[in-house]
Coordinates of C-alpha atoms in Angstrom, one line a residue:
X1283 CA 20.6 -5.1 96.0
X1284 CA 20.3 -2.0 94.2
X1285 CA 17.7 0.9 94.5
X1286 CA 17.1 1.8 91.1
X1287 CA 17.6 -0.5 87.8
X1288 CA 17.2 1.3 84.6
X1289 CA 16.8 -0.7 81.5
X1290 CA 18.4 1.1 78.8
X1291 CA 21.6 3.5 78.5
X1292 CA 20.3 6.1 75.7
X1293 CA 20.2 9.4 76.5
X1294 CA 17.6 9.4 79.2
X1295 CA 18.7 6.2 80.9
X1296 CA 22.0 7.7 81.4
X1297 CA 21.2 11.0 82.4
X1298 CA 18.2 9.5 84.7
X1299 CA 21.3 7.8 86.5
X1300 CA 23.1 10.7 87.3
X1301 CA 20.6 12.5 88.4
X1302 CA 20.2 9.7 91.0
X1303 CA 23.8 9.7 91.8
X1304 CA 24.0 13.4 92.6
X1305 CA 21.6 11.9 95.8
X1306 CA 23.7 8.9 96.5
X1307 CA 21.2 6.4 94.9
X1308 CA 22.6 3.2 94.1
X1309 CA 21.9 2.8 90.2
X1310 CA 22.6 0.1 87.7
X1311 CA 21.8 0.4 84.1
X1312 CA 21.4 -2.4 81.9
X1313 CA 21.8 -1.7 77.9
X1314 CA 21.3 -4.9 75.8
X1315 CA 23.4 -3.9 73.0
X1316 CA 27.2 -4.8 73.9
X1317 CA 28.8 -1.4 72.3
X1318 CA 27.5 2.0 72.1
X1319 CA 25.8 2.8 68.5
X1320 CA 27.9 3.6 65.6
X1321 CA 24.6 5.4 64.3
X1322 CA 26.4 9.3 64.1
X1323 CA 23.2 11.2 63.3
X1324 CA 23.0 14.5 64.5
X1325 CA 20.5 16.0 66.9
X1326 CA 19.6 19.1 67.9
X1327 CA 19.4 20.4 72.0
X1328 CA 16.9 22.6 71.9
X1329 CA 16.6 25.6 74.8
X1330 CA 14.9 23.6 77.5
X1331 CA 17.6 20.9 77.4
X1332 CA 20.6 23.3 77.1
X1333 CA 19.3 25.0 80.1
X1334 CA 19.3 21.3 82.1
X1335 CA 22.9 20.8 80.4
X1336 CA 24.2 24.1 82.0
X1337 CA 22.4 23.4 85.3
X1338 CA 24.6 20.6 85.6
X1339 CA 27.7 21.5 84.4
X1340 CA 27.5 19.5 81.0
X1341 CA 27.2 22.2 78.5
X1342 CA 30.4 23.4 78.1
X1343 CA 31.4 19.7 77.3
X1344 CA 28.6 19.5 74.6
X1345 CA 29.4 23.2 72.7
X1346 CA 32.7 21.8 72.2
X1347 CA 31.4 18.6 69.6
X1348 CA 28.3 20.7 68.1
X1349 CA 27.0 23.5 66.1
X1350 CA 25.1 26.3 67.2
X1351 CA 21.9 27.0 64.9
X1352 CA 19.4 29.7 64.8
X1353 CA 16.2 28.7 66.4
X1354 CA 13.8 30.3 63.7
X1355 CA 12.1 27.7 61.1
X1356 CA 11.8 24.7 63.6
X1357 CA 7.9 24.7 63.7
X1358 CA 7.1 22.4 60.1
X1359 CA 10.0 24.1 58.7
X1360 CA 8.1 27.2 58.0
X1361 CA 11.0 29.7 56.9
X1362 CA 10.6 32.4 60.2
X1363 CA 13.7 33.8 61.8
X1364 CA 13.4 33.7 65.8
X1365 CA 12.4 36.8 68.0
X1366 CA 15.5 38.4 68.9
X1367 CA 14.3 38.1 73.1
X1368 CA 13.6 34.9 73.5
X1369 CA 13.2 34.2 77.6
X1370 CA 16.8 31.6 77.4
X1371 CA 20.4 32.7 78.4
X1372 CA 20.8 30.1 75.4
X1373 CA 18.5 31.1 72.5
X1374 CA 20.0 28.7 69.8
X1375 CA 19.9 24.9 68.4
X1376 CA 23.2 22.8 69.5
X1377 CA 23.4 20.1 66.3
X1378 CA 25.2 18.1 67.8
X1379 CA 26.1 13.8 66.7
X1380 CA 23.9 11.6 68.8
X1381 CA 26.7 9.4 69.5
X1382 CA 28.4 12.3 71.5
X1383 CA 25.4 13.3 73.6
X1384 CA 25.2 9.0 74.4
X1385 CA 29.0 9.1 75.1
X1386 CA 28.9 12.2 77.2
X1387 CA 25.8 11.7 79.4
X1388 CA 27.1 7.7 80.2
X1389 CA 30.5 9.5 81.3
X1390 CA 28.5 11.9 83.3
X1391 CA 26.5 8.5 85.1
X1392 CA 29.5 6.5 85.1
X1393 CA 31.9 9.2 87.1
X1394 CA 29.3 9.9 89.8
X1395 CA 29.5 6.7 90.1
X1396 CA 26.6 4.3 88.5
X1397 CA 27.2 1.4 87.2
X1398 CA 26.7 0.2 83.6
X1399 CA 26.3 -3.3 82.3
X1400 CA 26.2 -3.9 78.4
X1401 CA 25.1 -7.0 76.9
X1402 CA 22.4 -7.3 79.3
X1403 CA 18.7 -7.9 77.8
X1404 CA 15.9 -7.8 80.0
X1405 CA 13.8 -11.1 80.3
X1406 CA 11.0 -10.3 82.8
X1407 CA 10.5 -8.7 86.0
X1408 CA 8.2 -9.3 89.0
X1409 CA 7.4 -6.6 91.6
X1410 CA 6.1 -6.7 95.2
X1411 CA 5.5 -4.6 98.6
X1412 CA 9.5 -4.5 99.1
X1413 CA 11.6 -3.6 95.2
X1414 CA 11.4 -5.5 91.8
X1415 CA 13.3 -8.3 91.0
X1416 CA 14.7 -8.5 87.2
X1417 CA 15.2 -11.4 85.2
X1418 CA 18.1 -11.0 82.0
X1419 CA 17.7 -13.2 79.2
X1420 CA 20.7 -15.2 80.5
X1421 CA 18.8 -16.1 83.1
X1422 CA 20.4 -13.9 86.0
X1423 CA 18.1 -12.7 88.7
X1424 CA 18.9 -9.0 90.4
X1425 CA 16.9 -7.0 92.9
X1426 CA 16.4 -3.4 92.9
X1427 CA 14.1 -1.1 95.6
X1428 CA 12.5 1.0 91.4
X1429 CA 12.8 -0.2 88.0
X1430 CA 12.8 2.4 85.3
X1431 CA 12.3 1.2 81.7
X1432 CA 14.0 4.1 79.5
X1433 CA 14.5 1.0 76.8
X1434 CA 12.6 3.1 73.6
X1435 CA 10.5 3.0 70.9
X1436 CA 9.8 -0.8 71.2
X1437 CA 10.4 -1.3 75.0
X1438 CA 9.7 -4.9 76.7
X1439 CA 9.6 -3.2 80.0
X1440 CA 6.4 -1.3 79.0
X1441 CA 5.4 -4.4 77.2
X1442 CA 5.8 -6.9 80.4
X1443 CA 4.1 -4.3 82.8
X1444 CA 1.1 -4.2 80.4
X1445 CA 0.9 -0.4 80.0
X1446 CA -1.9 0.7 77.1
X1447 CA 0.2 2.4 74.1
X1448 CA -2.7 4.2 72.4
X1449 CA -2.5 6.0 69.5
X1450 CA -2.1 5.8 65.7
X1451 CA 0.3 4.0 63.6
X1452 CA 2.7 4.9 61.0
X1453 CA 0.7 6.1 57.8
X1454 CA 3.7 7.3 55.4
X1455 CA 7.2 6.6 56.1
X1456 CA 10.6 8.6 55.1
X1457 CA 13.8 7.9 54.1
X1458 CA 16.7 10.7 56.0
X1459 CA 20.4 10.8 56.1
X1460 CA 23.3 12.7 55.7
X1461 CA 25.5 12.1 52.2
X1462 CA 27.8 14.5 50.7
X1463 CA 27.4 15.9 47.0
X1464 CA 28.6 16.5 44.1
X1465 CA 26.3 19.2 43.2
X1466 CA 27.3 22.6 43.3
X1467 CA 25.2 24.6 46.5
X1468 CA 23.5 26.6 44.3
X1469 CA 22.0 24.4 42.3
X1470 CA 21.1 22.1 45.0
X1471 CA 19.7 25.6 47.0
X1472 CA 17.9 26.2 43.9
X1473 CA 16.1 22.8 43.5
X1474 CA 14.9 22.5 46.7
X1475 CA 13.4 25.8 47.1
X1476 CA 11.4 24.7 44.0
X1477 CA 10.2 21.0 45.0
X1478 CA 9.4 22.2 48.5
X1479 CA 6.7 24.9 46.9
X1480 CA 4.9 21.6 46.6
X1481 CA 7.0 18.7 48.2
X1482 CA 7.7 19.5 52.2
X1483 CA 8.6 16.1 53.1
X1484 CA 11.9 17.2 50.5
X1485 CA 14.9 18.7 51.8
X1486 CA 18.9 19.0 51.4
X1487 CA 20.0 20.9 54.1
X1488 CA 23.9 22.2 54.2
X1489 CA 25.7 20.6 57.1
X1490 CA 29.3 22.0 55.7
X1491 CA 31.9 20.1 54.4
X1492 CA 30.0 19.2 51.0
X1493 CA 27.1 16.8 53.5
X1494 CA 24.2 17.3 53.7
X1495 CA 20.7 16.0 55.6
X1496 CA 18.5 14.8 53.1
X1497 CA 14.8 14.4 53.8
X1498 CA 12.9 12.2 51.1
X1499 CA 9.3 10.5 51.2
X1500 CA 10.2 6.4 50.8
X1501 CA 7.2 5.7 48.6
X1502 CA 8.2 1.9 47.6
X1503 CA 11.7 1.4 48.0
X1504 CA 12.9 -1.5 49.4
X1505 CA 12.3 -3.7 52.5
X1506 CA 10.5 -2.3 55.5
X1507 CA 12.5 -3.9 57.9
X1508 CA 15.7 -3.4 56.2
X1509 CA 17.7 -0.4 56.9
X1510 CA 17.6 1.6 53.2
X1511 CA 20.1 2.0 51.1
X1512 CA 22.3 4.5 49.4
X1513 CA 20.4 3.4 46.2
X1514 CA 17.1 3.7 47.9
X1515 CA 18.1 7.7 48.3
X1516 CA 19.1 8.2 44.5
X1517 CA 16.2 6.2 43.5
X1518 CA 14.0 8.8 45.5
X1519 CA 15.7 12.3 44.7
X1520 CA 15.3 11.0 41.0
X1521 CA 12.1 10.5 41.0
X1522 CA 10.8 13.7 42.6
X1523 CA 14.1 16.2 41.8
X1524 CA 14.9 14.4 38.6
X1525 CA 18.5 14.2 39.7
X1526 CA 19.7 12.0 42.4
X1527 CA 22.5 15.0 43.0
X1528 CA 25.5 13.1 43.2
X1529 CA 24.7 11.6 46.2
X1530 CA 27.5 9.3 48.0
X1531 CA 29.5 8.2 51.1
X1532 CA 26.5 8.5 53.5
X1533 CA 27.5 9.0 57.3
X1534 CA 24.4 7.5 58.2
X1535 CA 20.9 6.3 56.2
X1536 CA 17.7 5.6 58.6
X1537 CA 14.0 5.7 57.3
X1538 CA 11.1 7.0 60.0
X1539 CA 7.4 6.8 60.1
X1540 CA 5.2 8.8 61.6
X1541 CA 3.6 6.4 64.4
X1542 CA 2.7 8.6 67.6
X1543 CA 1.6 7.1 70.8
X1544 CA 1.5 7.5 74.5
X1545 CA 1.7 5.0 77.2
X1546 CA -1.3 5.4 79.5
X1547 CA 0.9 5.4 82.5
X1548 CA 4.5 6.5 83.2
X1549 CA 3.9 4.5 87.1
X1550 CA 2.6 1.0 87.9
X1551 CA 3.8 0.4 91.8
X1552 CA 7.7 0.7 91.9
X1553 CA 7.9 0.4 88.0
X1554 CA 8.8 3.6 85.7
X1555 CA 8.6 4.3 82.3
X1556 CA 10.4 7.3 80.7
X1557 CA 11.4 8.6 77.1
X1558 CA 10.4 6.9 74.0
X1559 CA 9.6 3.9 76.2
X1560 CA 6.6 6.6 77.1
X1561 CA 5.5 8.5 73.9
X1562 CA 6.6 8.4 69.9
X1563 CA 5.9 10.7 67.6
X1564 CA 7.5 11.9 64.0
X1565 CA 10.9 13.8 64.3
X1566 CA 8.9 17.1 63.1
X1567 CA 10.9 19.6 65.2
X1568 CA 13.6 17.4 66.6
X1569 CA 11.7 17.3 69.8
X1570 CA 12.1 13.5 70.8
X1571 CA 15.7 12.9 72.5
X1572 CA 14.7 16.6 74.6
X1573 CA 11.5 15.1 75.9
X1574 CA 13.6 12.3 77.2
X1575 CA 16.1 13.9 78.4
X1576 CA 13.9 16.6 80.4
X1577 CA 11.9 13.7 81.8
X1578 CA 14.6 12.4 83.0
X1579 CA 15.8 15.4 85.1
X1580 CA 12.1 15.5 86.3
X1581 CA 12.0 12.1 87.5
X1582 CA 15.5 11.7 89.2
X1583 CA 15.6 13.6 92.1
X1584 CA 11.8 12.7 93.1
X1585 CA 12.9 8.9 92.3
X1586 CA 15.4 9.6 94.3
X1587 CA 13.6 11.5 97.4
X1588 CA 11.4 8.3 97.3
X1589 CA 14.3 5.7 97.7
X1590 CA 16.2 8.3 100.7
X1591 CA 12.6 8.0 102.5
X1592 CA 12.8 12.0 102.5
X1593 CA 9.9 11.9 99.8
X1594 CA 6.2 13.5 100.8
X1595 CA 3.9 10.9 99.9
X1596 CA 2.5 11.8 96.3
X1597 CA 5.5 13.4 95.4
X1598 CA 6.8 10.3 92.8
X1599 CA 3.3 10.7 91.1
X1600 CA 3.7 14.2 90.2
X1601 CA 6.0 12.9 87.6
X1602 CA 3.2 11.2 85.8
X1603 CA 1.2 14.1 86.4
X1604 CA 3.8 16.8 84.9
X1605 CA 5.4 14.7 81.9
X1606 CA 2.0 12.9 80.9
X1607 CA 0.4 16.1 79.7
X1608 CA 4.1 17.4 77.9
X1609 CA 3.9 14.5 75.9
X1610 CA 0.4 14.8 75.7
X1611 CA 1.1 18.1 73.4
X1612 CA 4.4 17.4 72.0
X1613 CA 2.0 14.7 70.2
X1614 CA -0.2 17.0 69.2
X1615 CA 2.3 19.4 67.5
X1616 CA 3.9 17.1 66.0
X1617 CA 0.6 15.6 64.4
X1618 CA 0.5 19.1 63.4
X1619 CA 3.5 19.3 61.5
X1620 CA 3.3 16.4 59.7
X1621 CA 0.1 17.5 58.4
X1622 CA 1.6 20.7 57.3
X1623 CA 3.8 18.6 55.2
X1624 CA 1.5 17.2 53.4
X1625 CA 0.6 18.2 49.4
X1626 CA -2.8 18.5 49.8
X1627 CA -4.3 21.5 48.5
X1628 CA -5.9 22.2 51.8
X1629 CA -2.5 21.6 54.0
X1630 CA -0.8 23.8 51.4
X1631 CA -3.6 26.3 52.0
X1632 CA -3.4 26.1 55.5
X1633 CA 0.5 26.5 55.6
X1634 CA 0.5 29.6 53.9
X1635 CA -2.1 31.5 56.1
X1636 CA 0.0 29.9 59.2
X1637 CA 3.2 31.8 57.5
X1638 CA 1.8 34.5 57.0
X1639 CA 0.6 34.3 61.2
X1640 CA 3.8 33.7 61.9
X1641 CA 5.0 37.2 61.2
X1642 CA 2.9 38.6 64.4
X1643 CA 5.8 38.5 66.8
X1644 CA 3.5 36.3 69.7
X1645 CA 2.6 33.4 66.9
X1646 CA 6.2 32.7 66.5
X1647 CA 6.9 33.1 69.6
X1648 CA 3.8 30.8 71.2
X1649 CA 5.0 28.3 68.8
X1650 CA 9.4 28.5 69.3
X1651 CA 8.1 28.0 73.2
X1652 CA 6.0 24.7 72.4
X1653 CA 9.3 23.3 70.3
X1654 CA 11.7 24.0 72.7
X1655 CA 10.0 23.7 75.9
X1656 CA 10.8 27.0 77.4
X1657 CA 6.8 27.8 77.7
X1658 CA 5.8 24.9 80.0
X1659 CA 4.2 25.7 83.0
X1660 CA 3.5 22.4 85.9
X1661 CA 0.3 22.8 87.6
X1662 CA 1.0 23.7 91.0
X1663 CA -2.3 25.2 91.8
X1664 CA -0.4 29.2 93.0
X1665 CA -2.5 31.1 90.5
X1666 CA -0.7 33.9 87.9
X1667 CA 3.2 34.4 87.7
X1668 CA 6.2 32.1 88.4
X1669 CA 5.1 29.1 90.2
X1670 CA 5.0 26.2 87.4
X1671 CA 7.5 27.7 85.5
X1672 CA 11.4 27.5 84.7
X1673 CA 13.3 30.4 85.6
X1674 CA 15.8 31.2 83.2
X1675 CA 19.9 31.3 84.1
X1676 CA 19.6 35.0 85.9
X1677 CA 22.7 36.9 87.3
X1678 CA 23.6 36.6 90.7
X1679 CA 25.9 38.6 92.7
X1680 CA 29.7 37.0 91.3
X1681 CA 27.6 34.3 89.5
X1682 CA 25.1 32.7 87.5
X1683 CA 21.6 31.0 88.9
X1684 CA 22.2 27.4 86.9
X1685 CA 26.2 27.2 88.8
X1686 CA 24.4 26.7 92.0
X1687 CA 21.9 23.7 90.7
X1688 CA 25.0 21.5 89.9
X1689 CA 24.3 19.1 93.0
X1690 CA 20.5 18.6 91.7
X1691 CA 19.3 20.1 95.2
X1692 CA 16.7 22.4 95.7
X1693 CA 17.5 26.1 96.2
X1694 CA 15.7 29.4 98.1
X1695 CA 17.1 32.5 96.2
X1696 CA 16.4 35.1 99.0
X1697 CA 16.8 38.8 98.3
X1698 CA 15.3 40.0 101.5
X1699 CA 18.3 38.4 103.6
X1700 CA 15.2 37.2 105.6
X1701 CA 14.2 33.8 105.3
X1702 CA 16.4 30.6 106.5
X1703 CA 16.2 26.3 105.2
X1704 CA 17.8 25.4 107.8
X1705 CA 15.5 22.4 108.9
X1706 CA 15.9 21.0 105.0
X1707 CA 19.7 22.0 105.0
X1708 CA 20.4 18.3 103.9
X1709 CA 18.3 19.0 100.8
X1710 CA 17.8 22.8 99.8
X1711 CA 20.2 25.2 99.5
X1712 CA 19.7 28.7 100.4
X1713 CA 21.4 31.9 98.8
X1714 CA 20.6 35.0 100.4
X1715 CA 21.6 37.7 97.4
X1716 CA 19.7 41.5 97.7
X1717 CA 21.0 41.9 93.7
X1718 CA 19.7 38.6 92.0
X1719 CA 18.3 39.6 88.8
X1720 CA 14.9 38.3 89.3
X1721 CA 11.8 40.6 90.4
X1722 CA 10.3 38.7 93.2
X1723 CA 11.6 39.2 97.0
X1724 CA 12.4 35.3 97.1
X1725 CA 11.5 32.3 95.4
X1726 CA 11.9 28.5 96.2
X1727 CA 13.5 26.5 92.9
X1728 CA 13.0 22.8 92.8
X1729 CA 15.8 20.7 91.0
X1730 CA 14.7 20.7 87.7
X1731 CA 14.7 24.6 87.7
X1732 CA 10.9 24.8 88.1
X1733 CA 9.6 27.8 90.5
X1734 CA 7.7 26.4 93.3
X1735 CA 7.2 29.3 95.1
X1736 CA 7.4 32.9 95.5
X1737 CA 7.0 35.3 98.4
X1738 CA 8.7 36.8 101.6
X1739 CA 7.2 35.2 104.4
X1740 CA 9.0 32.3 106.5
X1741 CA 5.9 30.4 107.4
X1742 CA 4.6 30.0 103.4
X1743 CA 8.2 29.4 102.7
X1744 CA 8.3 26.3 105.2
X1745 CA 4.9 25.0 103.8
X1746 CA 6.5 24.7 100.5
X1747 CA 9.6 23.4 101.2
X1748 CA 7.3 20.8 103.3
X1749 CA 5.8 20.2 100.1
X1750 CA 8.5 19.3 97.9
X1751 CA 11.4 18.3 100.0
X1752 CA 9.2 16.7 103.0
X1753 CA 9.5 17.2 106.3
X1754 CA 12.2 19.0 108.2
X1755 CA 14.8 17.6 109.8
X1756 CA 14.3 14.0 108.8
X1757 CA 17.0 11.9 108.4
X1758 CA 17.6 9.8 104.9
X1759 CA 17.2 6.2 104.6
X1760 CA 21.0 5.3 104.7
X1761 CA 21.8 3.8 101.7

């Protein structure tokens, strides 16, 4: 028996795993396809997620395979460059090949020690009072404590546990790639910045080495349910550029529409649901693998408080009750975006005054924190300040903050040298440091890096700590 089954080893399934493992959970993840993708697009890791990456160690591994990028012009492409103080120790875009990010996060799960099973579709599953027992479509029956569906877009586990998926579906639909040219850069610079005075749904976007990313509506072309071809891309840069560019050898050719919808529920009884097995939306701002990825880091160490018996009681639910309303407004800017894009004389109209906003330092910088995730704050019910909200990678005395979050436990940064864990010691960590760069005599960080409390006296300290991590002194399930 196991105590967590995921479905699905994307992105989020994989890192959900390890994030389990650093808590001795017992994880296996099924992924129906029988070898990782092939499908090299490139992604960007925006703030938010680099800031998970460094808290556990990963980020060095991912700078290594990507590109850093400047942050500015995310929001509907509007041409801004970034404020030069954004609140990250990492205020850039990592483009980075999807393929890598799969690769790295699996070898991540895999060397703490879960367990990965390819080839393995999920049939139906049945839960009761005890754990969940999973039927694969060879007709194999397994038996986990939680179930986690992080199987995507079109995921049976949300299908078989009959969660609603409101919300609206795809109205226009567009082809994207990346293709090398035979155009010269200037006059493909030149073009673009011409069509997309009227065309946003348009771009060629340098990637180096003669390839670009190419962004064209589909219109007509082709089969729905077929993936498009090179032709389809020609066909479409003739028609609205009047030169197909010299388009050839694409890396990779995918088409998108712009369906967005949210699952009602991310918990029915022992049965999860996280990433896009929880929410769609368009790719406007490159958003989608980073809301996965951060609810994953959200959910695994409550998941795995649960399963250890360590958990206080609604501490599993708060996961629906932080990542519900995230994807709530990642949905809603996206929506945004898209209709930013569109040719209408009244989105044009509106895009323009919304440039022209964007010069006032906070407008672009409200918006650069709805992108990247850097301005979410959790409802913890403190009032003003920290509580709710991540607290950036600050210097410590011979150190940095996100060093000492590799183990995904919670940690008290104490600068009066007065306060003590010690009853949680088998969960929190406690660094007494008089010269942390923070402002704030202590603070209690959960896992994910959110602030959960700030102050200097023991007794407030211990009713947090309580709060989060449960009850002193008890002793984990053993496992």
């Amino acid at each position: 028996m196991f105590d967590v089954i995921i479905a699905g080893c994307g992105p989020t399934g994989a890192l959900l795993a390890a994030e389990l493992r650093l808590h001795d959970v017992r994880v296996l993840v099924l992924e129906k396809e029988t070898e990782p993708g092939s499908f090299v697009r490139v992604v960007s890791l925006h703030m938010r997620s680099l800031e998970l990456m460094a808290m556990r160690g990963l980020l060095d591994r991912l700078l290594e395979h990507g590109r850093r990028r400047p942050v500015g012009g995310i929001f509907a492409a509007i041409p801004r460059p970034a404020p030069e103080d954004l609140d990250s120790a990492y205020p850039y875009l990592l483009g980075i090949p999807q393929p890598v990010v799969n690769h790295l996060l699996e070898d991540h799960a895999t060397e703490l020690g879960a367990q990965v099973r390819r080839g393995c579709a999920v049939a139906g599953f049945e839960q009761d009072d005890e754990g969940v027992t999973v039927e694969l479509a060879g007709g194999e029956r397994l038996r986990s404590r939680y179930f986690v569906g992080c199987d995507g877009a079109r995921s049976t586990v949300r299908k078989l546990l009959g969660v609603g998926f409101p919300g609206e579906p795809s109205r226009t639909e567009t082809l994207m790639g990346e293709l090398k040219a035979t155009a010269s850069p200037e006059e493909i610079a030149a073009k673009v910045r011409e069509i997309r005075e009227t065309h946003q749904q348009f771009w060629l976007r340098p990637f180096g080495e003669g390839v670009y990313s190419v962004v064209v509506p589909a219109a007509e072309v082709s089969d729905r349910a077929e993936p498009p071809s090179l032709e389809d891309f020609r066909q479409q840069l003739r028609a609205i550029a009047g030169t197909d560019f010299g388009v050839h050898s694409p890396r990779w050719l995918s088409r998108f529409g712009d369906a967005t919808r949210l699952a009602e529920r991310y918990r029915i009884g022992r049965v999860l649901l996280a990433g896009d097995a929880a929410h769609i939306h368009p790719p406007a701002g490159g958003q989608g693998l980073n809301l996965g990825v951060q609810d994953a880091v959200n959910l695994g160490w409550k998941l795995a408080a649960q399963v250890r018996g360590r958990a206080p009681e609604t501490l599993l639910d708060t996961y629906h009750a932080e990542r519900h309303p995230v994807a709530e407004a990642v949905l809603d800017n996206t929506r945004a975006q898209v209709e930013l894009s569109s040719a209408e004389p009244g989105a044009r109209a509106v895009r323009r005054l919304l440039t022209e906003l964007m010069d006032f330092d906070e407008v672009n910088r409200y918006l650069i924190g709805q992108i990247t995730a850097i301005d979410i704050r959790y409802d913890f019910g403190e009032g003003p300040g920290l509580p709710g909200r991540r607290l950036r990678d600050v210097d410590l005395t011979g150190g940095r903050l996100y060093d000492r979050l590799r183990r995904g436990r919670g940690l008290v940064l104490d600068r009066t040298g007065r306060l003590t864990a010690e009853g949680w010691a088998d969960r929190v960590d406690l660094l007494a440091d008089p010269a942390a760069d923070v402002d704030v005599p202590a603070l209690l960080l959960r896992p994910d890096g959110y602030v959960a409390w700030i102050g200097e006296h023991q007794r407030e300290l211990d009713d947090h700590l309580a709060r989060w991590f449960g009850e002193p002194g008890k002793q984990p399930n053993s496992t």
